[in-house]
Short mmCIF file of C-alpha atoms in Angstrom, two decimals:
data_model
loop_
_atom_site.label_atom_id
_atom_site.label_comp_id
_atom_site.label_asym_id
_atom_site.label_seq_id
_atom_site.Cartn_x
_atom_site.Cartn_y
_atom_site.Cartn_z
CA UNK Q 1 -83.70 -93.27 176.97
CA UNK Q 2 -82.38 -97.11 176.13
CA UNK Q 3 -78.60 -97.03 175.20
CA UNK Q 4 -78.28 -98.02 171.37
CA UNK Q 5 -77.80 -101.91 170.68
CA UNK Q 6 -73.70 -103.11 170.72
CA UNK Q 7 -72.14 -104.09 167.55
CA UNK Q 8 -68.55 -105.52 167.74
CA UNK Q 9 -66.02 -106.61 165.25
CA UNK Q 10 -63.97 -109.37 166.23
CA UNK Q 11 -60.36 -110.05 164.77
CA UNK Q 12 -59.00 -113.13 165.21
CA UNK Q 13 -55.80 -113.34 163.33
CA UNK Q 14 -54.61 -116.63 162.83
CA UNK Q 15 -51.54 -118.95 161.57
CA UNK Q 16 -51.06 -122.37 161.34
CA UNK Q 17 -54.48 -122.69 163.70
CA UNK Q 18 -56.22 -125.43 161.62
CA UNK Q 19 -57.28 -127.28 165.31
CA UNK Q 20 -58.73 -124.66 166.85
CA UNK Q 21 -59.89 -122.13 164.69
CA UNK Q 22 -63.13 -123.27 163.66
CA UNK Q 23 -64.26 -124.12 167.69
CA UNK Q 24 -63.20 -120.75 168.43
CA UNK Q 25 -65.35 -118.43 165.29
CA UNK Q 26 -67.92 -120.78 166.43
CA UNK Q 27 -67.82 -120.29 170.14
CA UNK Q 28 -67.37 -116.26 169.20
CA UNK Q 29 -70.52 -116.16 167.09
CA UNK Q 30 -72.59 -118.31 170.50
CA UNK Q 31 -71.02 -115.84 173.08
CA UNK Q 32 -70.86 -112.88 171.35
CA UNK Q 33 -73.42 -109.80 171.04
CA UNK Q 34 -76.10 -110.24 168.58
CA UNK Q 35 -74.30 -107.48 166.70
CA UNK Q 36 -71.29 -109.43 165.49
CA UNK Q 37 -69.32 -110.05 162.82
CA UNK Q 38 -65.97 -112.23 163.30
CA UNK Q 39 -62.81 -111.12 160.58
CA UNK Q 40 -61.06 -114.01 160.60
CA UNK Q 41 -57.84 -113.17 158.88
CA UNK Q 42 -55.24 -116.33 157.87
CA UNK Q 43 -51.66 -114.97 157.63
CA UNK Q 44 -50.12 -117.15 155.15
CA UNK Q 45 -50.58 -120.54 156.67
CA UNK Q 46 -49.04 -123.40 155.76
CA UNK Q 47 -51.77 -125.88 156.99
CA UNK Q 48 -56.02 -125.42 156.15
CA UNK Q 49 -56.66 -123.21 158.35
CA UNK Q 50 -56.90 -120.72 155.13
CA UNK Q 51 -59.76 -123.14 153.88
CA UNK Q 52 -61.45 -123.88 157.11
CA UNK Q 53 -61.75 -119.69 157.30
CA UNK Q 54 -63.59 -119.28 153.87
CA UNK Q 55 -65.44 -122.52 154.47
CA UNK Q 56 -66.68 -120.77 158.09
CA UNK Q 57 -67.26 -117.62 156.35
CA UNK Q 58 -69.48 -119.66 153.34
CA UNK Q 59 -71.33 -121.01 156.52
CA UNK Q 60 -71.80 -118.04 158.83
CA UNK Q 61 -72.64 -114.72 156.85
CA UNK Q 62 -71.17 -112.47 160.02
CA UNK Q 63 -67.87 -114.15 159.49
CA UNK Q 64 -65.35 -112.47 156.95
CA UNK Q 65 -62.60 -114.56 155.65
CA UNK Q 66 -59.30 -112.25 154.47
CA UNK Q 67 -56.30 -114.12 153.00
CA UNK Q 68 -52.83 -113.35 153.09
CA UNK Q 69 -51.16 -114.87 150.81
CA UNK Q 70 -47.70 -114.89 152.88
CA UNK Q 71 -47.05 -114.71 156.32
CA UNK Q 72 -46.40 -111.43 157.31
CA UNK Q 73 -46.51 -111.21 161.18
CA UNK Q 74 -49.32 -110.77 164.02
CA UNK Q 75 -49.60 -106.84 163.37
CA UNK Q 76 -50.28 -107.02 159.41
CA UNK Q 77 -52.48 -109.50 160.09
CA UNK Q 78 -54.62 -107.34 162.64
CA UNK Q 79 -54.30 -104.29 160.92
CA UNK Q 80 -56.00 -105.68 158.20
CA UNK Q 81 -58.42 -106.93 159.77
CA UNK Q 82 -58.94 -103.52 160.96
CA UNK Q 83 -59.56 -101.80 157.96
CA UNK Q 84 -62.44 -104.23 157.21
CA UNK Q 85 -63.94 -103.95 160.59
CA UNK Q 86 -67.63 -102.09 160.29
CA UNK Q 87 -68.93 -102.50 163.88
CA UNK Q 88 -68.54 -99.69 166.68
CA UNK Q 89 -66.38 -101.59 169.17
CA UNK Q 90 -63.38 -103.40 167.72
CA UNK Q 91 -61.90 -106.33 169.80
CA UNK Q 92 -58.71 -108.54 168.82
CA UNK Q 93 -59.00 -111.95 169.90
CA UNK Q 94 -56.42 -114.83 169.53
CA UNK Q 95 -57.59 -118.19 167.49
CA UNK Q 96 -56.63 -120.43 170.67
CA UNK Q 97 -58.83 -118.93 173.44
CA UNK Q 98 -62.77 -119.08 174.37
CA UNK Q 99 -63.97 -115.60 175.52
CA UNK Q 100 -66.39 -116.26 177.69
CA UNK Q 101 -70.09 -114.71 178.16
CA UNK Q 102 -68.61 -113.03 181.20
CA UNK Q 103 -65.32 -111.36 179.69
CA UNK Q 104 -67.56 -109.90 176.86
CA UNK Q 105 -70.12 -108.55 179.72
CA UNK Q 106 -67.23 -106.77 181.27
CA UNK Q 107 -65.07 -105.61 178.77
CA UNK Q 108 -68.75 -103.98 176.91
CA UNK Q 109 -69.18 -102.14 180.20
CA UNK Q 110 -65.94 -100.95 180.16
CA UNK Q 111 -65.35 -99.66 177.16
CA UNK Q 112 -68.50 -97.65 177.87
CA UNK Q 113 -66.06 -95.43 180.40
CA UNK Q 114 -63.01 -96.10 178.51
CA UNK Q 115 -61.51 -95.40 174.87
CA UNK Q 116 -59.24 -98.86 175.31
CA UNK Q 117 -59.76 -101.97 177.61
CA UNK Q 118 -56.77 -104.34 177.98
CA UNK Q 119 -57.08 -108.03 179.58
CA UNK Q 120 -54.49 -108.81 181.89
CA UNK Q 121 -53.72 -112.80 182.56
CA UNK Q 122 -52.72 -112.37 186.10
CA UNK Q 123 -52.99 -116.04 186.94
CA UNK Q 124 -51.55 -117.43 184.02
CA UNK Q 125 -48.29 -115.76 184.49
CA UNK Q 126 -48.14 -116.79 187.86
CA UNK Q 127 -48.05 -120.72 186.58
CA UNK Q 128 -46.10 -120.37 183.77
CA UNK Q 129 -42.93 -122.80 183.45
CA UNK Q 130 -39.77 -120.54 184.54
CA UNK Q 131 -38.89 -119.88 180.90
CA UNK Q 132 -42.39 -118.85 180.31
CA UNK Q 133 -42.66 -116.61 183.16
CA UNK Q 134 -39.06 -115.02 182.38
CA UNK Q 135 -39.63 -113.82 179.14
CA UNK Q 136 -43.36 -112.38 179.86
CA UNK Q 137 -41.45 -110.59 183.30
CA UNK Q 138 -39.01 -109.11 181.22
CA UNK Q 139 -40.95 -108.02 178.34
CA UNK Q 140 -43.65 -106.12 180.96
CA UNK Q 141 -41.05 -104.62 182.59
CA UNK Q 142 -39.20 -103.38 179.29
CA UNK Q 143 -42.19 -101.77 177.94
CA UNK Q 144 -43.57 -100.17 181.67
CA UNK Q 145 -40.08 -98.43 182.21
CA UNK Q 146 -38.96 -97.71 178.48
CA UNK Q 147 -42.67 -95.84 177.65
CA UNK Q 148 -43.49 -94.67 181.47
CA UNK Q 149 -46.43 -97.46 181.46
CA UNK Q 150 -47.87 -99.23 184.33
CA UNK Q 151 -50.04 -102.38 182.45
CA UNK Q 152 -49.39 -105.58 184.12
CA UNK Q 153 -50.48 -107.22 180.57
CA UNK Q 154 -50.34 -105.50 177.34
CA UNK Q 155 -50.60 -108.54 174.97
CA UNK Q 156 -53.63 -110.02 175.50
CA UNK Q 157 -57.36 -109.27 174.14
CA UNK Q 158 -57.90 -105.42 173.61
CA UNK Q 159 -60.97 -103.67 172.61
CA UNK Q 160 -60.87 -100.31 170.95
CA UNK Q 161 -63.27 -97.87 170.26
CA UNK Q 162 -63.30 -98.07 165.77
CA UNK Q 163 -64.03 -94.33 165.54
CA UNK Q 164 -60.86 -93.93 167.58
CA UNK Q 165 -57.89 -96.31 165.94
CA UNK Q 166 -56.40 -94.33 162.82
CA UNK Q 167 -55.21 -91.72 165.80
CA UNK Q 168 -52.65 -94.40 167.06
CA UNK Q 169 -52.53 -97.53 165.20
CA UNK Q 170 -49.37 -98.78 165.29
CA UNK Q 171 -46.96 -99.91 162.48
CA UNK Q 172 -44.96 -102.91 163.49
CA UNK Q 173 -45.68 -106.24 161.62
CA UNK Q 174 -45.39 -108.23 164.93
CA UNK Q 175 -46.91 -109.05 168.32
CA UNK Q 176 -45.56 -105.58 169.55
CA UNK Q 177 -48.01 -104.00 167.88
CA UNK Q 178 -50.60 -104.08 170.79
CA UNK Q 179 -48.25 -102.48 173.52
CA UNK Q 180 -47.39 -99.93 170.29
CA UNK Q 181 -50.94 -99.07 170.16
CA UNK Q 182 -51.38 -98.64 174.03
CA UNK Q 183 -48.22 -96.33 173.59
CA UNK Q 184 -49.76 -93.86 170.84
CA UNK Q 185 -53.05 -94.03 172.96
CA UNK Q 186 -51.50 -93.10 176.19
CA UNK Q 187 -49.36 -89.95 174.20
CA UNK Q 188 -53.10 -88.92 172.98
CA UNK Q 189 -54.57 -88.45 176.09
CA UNK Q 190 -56.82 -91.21 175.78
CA UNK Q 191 -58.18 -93.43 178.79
CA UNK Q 192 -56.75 -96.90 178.92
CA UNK Q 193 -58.40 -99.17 181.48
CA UNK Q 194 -57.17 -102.71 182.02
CA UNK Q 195 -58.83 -105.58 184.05
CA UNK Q 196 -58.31 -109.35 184.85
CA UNK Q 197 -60.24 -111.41 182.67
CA UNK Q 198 -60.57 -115.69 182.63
CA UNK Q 199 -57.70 -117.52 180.64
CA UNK Q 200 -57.50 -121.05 179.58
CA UNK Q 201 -54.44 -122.82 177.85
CA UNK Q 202 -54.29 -123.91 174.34
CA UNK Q 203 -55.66 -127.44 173.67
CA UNK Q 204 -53.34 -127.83 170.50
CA UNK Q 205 -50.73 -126.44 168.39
CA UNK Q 206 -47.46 -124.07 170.14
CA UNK Q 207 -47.54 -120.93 171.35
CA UNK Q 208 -45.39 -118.84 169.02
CA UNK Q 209 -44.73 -116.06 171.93
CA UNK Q 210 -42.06 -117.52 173.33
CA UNK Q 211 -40.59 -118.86 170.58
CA UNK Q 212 -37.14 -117.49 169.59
CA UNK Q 213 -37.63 -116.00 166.40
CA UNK Q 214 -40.86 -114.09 167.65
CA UNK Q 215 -38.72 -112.71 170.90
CA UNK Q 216 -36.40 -111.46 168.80
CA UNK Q 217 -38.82 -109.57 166.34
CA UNK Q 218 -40.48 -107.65 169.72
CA UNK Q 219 -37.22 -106.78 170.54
CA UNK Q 220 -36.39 -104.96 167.15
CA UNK Q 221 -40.08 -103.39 167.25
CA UNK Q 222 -39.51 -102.15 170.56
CA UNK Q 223 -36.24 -100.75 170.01
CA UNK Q 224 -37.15 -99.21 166.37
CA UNK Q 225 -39.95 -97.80 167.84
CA UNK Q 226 -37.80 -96.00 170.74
CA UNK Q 227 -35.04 -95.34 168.71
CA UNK Q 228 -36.99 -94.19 165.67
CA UNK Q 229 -39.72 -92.16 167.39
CA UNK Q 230 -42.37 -93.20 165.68
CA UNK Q 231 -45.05 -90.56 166.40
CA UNK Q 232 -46.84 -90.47 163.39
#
């Protein structure tokens, strides 16, 4: 009997992304399964990227264009995407990266076996600039020991199973909402499998990972979420 066709939503929440977003929803829609629809959702930027996401979504009719009208953090931002995601498989993917033909091969064969697949950026770690490299050490290590984990990556491009995410969706506004997610998923049981998947660098704009303010947001998730217990 022939397995049913795949049909994936794609998040891509996005700030301040006015460069790179459209070559991205573009490059999603080529790539992609014919199955697709890409929720594009702009967190309160200040630049166009707000305009160039309705103006793709006028232009593609399998991309959705959400507005917020404030920025309000990576984690809003993907949670709402979330709730308007139809498709079986659910994937979160950043506005500044080109998933490749390959990654979306093995990450739909995966999640076959799996309830979450994780990618991990192995090599880009490695060559990070010292600063770089500190933070993402430290932050891996953190959340491994603190939660009894053992992820080398827990940040990058996940794919859940829709059916599956009210069980453990996380609550925190920022970027420590993946590794929250992983957390709930692991208490449930579920089967979290992560591999190493291609990764190229940004052609424009700053990464806002390492950027102060966004360290010290993680930190307060991380700790509110230890502290606070937040099982529900």
């Amino acid at each position: 009997m022939s397995e049913p066709p795949v049909s994936l939503s794609i998040i891509v929440p996005a700030y301040n992304e006015e460069d790179l977003l459209a070559h991205t929803v573009e490059h999603l829609l080529d790539t992609g399964p014919e199955d697709v629809e890409v929720i594009v959702v702009n967190d309160g930027s200040a630049d166009s990227t707000g305009r160039i996401a309705d103006e793709l979504a006028a232009k593609h009719e399998k991309v959705i264009a959400i507005q917020l009208e404030k920025n309000q953090g990576f984690g809003k931002a993907v949670r709402t995407g979330f709730k308007r995601a139809s498709k079986t498989y659910v994937m979160v993917c950043p506005a500044d990266y080109r998933f490749t033909l390959e990654d979306f091969d093995v990450y739909l064969v995966l999640i076959k076996y799996a309830d979450i697949v994780i990618g991990y950026r192995r090599h880009r770690r490695m060559e990070l600039p010292f600063y770089g490299k500190l933070v993402s050490s430290i932050y891996h290590t953190l959340v491994n020991l603190i939660f009894n984990l053992n992820f080398f990556d827990v940040n990058w491009i996940h794919m859940y199973k829709r059916s599956q995410i009210e069980t453990y969706l996380g609550k925190s506004d920022g970027v420590f909402l993946l590794a929250e997610n992983i957390i709930r998923a692991k208490r449930l049981g579920l089967r979290i499998v992560g591999v190493d998947v291609n990764y190229t660098e940004r052609e424009s704009g700053i990464p806002t990972g390492v950027q102060p303010g966004t360290i010290l947001k993680t930190i307060h998730e991380l700790l509110a979420f230890y502290f606070n217990g937040r099982r529900a």
